[in-house]
CSV table of C-alpha atoms and ligand atoms in Angstrom, one decimal:
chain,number,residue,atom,x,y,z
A,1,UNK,CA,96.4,111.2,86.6
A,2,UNK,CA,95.9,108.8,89.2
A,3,UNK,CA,93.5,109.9,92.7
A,4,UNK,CA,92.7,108.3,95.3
A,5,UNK,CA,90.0,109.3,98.0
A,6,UNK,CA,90.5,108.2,101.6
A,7,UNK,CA,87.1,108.6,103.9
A,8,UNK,CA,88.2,108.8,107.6
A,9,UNK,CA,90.4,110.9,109.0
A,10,UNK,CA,91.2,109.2,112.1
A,11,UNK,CA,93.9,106.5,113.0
A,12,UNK,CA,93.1,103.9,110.0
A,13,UNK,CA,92.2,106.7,107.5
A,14,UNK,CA,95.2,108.8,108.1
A,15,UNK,CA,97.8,106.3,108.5
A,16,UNK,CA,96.1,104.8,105.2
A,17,UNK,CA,96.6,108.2,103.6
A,18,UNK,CA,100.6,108.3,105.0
A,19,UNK,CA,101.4,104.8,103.5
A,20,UNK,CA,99.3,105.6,100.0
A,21,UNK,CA,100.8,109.0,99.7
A,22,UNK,CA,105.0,107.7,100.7
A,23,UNK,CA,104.1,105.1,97.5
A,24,UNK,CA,104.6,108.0,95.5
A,25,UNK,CA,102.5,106.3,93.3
A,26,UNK,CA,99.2,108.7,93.1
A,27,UNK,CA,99.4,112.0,92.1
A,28,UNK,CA,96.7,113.1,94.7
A,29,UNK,CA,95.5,111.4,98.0
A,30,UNK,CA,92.6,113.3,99.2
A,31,UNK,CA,91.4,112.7,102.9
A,32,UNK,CA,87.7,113.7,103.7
A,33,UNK,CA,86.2,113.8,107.6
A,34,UNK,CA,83.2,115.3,108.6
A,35,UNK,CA,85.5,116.8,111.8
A,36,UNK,CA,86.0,120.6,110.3
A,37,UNK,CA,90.3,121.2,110.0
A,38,UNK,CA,91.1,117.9,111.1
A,39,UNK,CA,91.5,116.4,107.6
A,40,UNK,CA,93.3,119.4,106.5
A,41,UNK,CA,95.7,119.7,109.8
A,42,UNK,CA,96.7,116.4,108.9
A,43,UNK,CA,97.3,116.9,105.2
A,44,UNK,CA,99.1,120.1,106.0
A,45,UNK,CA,101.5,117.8,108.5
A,46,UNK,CA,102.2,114.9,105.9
A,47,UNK,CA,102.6,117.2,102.8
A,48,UNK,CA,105.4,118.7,104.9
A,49,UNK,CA,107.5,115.8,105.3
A,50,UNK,CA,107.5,115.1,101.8
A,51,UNK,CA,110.7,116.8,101.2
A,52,UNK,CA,112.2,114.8,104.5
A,53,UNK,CA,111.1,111.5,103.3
A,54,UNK,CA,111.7,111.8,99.5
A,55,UNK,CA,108.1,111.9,97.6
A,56,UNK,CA,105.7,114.0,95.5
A,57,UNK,CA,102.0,112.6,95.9
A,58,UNK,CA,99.9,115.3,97.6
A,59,UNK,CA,97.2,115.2,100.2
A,60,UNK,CA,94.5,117.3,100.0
A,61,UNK,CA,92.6,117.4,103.3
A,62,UNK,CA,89.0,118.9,102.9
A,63,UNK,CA,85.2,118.2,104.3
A,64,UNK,CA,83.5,118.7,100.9
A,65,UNK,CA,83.1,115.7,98.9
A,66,UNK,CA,83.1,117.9,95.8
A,67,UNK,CA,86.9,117.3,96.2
A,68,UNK,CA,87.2,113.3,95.7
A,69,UNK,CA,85.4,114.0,92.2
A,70,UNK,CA,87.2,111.3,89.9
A,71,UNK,CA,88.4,109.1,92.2
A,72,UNK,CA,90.2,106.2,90.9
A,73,UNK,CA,90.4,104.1,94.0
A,74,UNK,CA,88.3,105.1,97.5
A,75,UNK,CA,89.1,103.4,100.5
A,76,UNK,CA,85.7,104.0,103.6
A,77,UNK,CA,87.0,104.1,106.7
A,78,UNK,CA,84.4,106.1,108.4
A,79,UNK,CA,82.9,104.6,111.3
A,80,UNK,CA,83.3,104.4,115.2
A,81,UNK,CA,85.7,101.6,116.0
A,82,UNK,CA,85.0,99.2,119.1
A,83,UNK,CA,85.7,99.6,122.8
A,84,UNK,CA,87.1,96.8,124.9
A,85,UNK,CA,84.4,94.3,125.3
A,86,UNK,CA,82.5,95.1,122.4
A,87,UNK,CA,82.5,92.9,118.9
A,88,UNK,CA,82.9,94.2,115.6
A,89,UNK,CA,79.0,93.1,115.0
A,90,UNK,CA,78.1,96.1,117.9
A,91,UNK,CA,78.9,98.4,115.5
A,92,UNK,CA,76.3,96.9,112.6
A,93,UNK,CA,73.7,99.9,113.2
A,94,UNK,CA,75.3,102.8,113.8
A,95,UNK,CA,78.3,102.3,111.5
A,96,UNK,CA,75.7,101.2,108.7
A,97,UNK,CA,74.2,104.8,108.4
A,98,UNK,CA,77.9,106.1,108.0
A,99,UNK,CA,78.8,103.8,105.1
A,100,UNK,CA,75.6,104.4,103.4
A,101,UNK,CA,76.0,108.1,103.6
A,102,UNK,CA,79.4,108.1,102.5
A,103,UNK,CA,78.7,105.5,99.8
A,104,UNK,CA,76.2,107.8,98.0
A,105,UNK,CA,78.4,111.0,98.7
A,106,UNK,CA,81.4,109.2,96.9
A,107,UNK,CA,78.9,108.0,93.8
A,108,UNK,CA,77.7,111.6,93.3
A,109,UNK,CA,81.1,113.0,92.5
A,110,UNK,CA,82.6,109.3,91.3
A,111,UNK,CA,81.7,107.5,88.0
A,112,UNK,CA,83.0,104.0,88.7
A,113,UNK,CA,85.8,104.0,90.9
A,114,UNK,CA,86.7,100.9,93.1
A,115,UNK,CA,85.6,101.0,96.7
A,116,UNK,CA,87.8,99.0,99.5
A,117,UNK,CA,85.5,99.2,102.9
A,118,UNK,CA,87.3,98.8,106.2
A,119,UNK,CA,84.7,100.1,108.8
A,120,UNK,CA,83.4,97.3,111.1
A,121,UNK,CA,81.6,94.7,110.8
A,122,UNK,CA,83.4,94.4,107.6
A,123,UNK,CA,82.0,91.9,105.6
A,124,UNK,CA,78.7,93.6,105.9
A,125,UNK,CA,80.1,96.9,105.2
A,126,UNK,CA,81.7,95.6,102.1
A,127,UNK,CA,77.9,94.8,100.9
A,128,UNK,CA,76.6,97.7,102.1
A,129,UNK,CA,78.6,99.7,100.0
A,130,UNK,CA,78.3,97.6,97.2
A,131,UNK,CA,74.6,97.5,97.2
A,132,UNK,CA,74.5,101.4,97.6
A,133,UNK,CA,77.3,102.4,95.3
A,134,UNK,CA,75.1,100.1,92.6
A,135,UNK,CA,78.7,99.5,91.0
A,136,UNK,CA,80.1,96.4,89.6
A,137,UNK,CA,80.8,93.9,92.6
A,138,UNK,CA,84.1,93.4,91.3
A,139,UNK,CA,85.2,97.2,91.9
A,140,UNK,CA,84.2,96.7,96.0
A,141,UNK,CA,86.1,95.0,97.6
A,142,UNK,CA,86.6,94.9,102.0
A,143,UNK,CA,90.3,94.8,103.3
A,144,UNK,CA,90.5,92.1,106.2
A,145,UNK,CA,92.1,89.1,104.7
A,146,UNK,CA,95.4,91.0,104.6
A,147,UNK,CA,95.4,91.9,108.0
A,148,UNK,CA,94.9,88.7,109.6
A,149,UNK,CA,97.0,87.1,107.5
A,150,UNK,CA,100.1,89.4,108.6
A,151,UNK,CA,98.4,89.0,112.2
A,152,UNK,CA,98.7,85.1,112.0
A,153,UNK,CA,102.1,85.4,109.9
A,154,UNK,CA,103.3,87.5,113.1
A,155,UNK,CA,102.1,85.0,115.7
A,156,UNK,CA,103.6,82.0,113.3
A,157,UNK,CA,107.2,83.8,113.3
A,158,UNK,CA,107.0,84.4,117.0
A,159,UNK,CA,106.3,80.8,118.5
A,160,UNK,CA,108.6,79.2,115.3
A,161,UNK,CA,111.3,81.3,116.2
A,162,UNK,CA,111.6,82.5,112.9
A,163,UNK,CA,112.3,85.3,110.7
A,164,UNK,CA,109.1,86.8,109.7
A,165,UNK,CA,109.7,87.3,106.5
A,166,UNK,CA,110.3,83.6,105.9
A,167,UNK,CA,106.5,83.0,106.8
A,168,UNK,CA,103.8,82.6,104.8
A,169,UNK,CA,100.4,82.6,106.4
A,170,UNK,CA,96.8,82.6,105.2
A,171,UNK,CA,93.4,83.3,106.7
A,172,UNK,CA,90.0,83.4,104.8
A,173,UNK,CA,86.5,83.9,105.6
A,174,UNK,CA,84.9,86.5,107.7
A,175,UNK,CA,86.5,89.1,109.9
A,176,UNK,CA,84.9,87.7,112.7
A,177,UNK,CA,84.3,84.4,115.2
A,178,UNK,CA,83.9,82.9,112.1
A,179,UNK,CA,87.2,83.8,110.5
A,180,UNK,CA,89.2,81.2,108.6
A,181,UNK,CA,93.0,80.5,109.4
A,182,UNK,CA,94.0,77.9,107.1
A,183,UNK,CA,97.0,76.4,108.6
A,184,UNK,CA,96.9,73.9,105.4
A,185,UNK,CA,98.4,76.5,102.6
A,186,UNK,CA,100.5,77.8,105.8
A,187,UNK,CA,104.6,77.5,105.7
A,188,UNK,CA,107.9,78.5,107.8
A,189,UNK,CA,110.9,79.1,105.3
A,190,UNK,CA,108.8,76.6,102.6
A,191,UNK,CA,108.4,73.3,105.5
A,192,UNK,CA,104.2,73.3,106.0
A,193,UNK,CA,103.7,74.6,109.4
A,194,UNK,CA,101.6,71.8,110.8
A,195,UNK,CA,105.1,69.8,110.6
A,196,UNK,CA,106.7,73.0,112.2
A,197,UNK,CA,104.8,73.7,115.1
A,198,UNK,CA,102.6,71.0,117.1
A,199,UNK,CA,99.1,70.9,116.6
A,200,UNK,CA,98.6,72.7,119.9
A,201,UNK,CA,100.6,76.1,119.6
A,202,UNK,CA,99.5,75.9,116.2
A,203,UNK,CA,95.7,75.6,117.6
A,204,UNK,CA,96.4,78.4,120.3
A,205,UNK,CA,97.6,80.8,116.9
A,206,UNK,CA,94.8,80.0,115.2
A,207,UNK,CA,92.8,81.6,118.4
A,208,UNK,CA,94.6,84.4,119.0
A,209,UNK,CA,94.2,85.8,115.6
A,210,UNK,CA,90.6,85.5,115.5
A,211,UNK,CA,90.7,87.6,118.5
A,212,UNK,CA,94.1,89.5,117.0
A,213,UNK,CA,91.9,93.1,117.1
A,214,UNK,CA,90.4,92.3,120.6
A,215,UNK,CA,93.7,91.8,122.0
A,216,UNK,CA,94.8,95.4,120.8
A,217,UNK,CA,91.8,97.1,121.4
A,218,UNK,CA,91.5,95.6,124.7
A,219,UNK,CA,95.5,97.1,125.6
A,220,UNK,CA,94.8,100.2,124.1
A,221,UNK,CA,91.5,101.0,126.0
A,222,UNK,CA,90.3,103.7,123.4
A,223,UNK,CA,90.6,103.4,119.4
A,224,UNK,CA,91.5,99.5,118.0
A,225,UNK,CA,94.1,98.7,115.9
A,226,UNK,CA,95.6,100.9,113.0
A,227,UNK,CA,99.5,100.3,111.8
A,228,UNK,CA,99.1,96.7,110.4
A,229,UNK,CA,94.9,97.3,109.4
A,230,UNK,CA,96.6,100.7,107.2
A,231,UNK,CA,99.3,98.7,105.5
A,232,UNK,CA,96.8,96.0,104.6
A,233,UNK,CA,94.5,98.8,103.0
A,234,UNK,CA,97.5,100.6,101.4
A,235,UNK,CA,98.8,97.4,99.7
A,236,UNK,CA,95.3,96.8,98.2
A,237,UNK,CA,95.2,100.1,96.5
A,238,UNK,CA,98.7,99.8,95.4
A,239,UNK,CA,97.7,96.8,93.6
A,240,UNK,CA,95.1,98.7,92.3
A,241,UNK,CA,96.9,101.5,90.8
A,242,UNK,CA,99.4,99.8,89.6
A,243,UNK,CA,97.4,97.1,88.0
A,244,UNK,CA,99.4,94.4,89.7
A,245,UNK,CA,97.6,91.1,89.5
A,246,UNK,CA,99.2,90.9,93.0
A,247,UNK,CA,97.3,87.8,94.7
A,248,UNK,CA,96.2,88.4,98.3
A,249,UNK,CA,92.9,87.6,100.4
A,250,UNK,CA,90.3,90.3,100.4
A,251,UNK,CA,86.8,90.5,101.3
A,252,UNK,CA,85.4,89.7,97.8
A,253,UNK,CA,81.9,88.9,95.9
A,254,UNK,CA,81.7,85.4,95.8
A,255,UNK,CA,80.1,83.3,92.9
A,256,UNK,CA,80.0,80.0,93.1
A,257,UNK,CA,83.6,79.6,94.6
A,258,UNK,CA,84.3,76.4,97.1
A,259,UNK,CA,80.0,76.0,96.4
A,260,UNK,CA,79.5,79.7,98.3
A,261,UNK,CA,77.5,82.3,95.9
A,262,UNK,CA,76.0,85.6,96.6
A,263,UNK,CA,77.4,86.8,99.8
A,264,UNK,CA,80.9,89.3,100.3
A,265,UNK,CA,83.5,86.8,101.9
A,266,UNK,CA,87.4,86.7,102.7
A,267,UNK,CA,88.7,84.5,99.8
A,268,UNK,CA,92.4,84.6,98.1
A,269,UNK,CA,92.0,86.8,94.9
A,270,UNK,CA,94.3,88.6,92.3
A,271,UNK,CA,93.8,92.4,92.4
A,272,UNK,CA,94.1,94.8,89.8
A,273,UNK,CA,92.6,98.1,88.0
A,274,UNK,CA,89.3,97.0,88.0
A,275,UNK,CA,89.6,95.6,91.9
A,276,UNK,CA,89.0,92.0,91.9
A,277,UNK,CA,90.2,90.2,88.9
A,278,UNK,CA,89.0,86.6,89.8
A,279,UNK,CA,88.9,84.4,92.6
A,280,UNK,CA,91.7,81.9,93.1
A,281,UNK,CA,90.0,78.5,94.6
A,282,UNK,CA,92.6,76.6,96.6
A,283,UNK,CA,92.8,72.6,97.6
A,284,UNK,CA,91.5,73.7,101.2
A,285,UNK,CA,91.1,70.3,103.7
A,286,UNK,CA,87.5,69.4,104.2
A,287,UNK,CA,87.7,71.1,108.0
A,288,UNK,CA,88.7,74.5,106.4
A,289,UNK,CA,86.1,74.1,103.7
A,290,UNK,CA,83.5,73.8,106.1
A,291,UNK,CA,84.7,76.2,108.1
A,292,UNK,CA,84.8,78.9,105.1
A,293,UNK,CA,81.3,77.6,104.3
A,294,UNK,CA,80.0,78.0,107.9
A,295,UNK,CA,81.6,81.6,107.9
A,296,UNK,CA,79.5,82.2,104.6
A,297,UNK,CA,76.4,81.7,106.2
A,298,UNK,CA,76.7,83.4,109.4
A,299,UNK,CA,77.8,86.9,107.0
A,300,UNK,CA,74.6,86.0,105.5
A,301,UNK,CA,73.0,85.6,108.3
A,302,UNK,CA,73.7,89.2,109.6
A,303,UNK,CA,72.8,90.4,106.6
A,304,UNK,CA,69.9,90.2,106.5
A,305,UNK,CA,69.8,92.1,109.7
A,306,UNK,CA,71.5,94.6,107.7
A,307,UNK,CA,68.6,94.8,105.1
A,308,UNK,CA,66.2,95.5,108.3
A,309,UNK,CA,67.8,98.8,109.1
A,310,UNK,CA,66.2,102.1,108.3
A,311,UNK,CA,69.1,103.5,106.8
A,312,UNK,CA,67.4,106.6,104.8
B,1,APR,N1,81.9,110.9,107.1
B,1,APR,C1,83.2,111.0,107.2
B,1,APR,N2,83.9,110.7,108.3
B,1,APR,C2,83.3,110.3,109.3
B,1,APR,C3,81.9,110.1,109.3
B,1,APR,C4,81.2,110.5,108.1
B,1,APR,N3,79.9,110.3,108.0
B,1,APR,N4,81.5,109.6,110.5
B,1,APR,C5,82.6,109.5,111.2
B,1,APR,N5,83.7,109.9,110.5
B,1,APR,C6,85.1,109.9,110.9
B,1,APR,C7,85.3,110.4,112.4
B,1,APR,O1,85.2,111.8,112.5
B,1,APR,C8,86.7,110.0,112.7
B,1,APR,O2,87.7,110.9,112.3
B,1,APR,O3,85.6,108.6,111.0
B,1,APR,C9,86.8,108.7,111.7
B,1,APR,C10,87.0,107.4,112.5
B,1,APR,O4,88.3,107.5,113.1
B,1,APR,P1,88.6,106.8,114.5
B,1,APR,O5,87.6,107.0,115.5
B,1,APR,O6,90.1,107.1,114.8
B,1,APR,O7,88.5,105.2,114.1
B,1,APR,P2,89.6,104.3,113.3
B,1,APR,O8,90.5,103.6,114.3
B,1,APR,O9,90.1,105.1,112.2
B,1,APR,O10,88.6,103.1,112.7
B,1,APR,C11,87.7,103.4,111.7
B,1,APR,O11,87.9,101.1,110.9
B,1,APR,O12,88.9,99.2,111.8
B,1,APR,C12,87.7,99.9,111.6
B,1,APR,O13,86.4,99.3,113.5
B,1,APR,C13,87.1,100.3,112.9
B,1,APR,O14,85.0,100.9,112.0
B,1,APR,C14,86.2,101.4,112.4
B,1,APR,C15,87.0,102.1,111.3
């Protein structure tokens, strides 16, 4: 029997629980929220339209963490989400106490499941939980690489003129200023896209997608970004459940990896039952691997600021 544990039950962590639970490939999606009848209004709502759209897993909705006992896979998206003008890094304190909480909620009812963070600032999140959970670092694992990967792949299709689905796009490093397109392992239906788009536009791309969440949470006034971040989350827990080996980028522990050790980074990575299977170094050019390196010291950086906090 496979489980899965969403935290959140706002716009990432119920979407999340919608794309998990249409899978059909968990028996039980349970959605927790400190919010008293949200999480089960919403379960209540999805479990209803699974006779519309055709599947069986259920969602529990509930505010006692008694519930996720035995989760396989938890995904944390618990947190406050920026307001335009803010950065992801604004959210550091006050989202750290929330992660830290609901890190040693999950381990008290959990033996060893594996933990994908998405609250912000991510890539200190993802440590966060892994230092509280106390859990291998393989098994947690922070979703952004997906996200602005399909952001970049989006913005690739639009000024190419071509049929997203023909694009493949990469971005590593943090989820940040310091994020890591890497135009170089980049392509539009196979042609490298540095021959495909001039080295301006292609510059411009690379700009908008660090600022890809800004942008939307700077349209949408309240509440960032939620439709592509859940579909980036959902297809890391697929490959989790399935056991896919499915290669994608992910916030991930790194060890030694393009010379970068001991700090949680966006880096290309095959994904299976265990979370992160190994690390897949690529032939980056020496402007991305300094790039990637630079984005691994300003995570670690910040995290030491992390380790400052009083977070009881
Ligand atoms: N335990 C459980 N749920 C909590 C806790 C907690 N300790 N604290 C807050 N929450 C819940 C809130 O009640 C709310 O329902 O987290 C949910 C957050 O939902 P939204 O405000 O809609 O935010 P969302 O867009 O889902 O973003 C969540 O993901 O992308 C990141 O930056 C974003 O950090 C933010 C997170």
């Amino acid at each position: 029997m496979s489980k899965v544990t969403i935290v959140g039950a706002g716009k990432y962590g119920s979407t999340t629980v919608q794309r998990v639970a249409a899978a059909d490939i968990a028996d039980e999606v349970v959605m927790t929220d400190i919010v008293e009848g949200l999480p089960q209004g919403l379960a209540l709502d999805m479990n209803q339209s699974r006779p519309l759209e055709r599947y069986r897993t259920k969602v529990i909705g509930t505010n006692d963490y008694a519930d996720t006992a035995g989760s396989d896979v938890v995904v944390i998206t618990a947190g406050l989400p920026r307001k335009p003008g803010m950065s992801r890094m604004d959210l550091l304190e006050v989202n750290a106490k929330i992660v830290a909480d609901v890190t040693r909620e999950i381990m008290t009812y959990s033996e060893a499941p594996v933990i994908i963070v998405v609250t912000n600032p991510l890539d200190h999140m993802t440590t966060l939980a892994a230092e509280v959970s106390g859990l291998d670092r393989n098994r947690v694992m922070g979703q952004a690489g997906n996200l602005d990967t399909a952001r970049f792949a989006h913005f690739i299709s639009e000024a190419a003129g071509a049929d997203v689905l023909d694009v493949e796009a990469l971005t590593l490093g943090s989820h940040g200023p310091t994020m890591v397109p890497v135009p170089s392992q980049c392509f539009v239906g196979g042609t490298p896209v540095t021959e495909a788009l001039d080295a301006e536009t292609l510059a411009s791309l690379v700009e908008r997608t660090r600022g890809g969440g800004a942008e939307i949470v700077g349209l949408l006034k309240t509440g960032s970004a939620y439709y592509a971040p859940s579909s980036a989350a959902a297809k890391m827990v697929k490959a989790v459940l399935t056991d896919s080996g499915e290669k994608m980028p992910v916030c991930a522990w790194t060890t030694g990896e393009y010379g970068i050790e001991g700090v949680y980074l966006g880096v290309l990575a095959t994904i299976g039952a265990g979370g992160v299977k190994e690390i897949v170094e690529l032939d980056l050019t020496a402007d991305e691997l300094s790039a990637l390196r630079g984005a691994a010291g300003a995570v670690a950086e910040k995290v030491e600021e992390l380790h400052g906090l009083d977070l009881g």
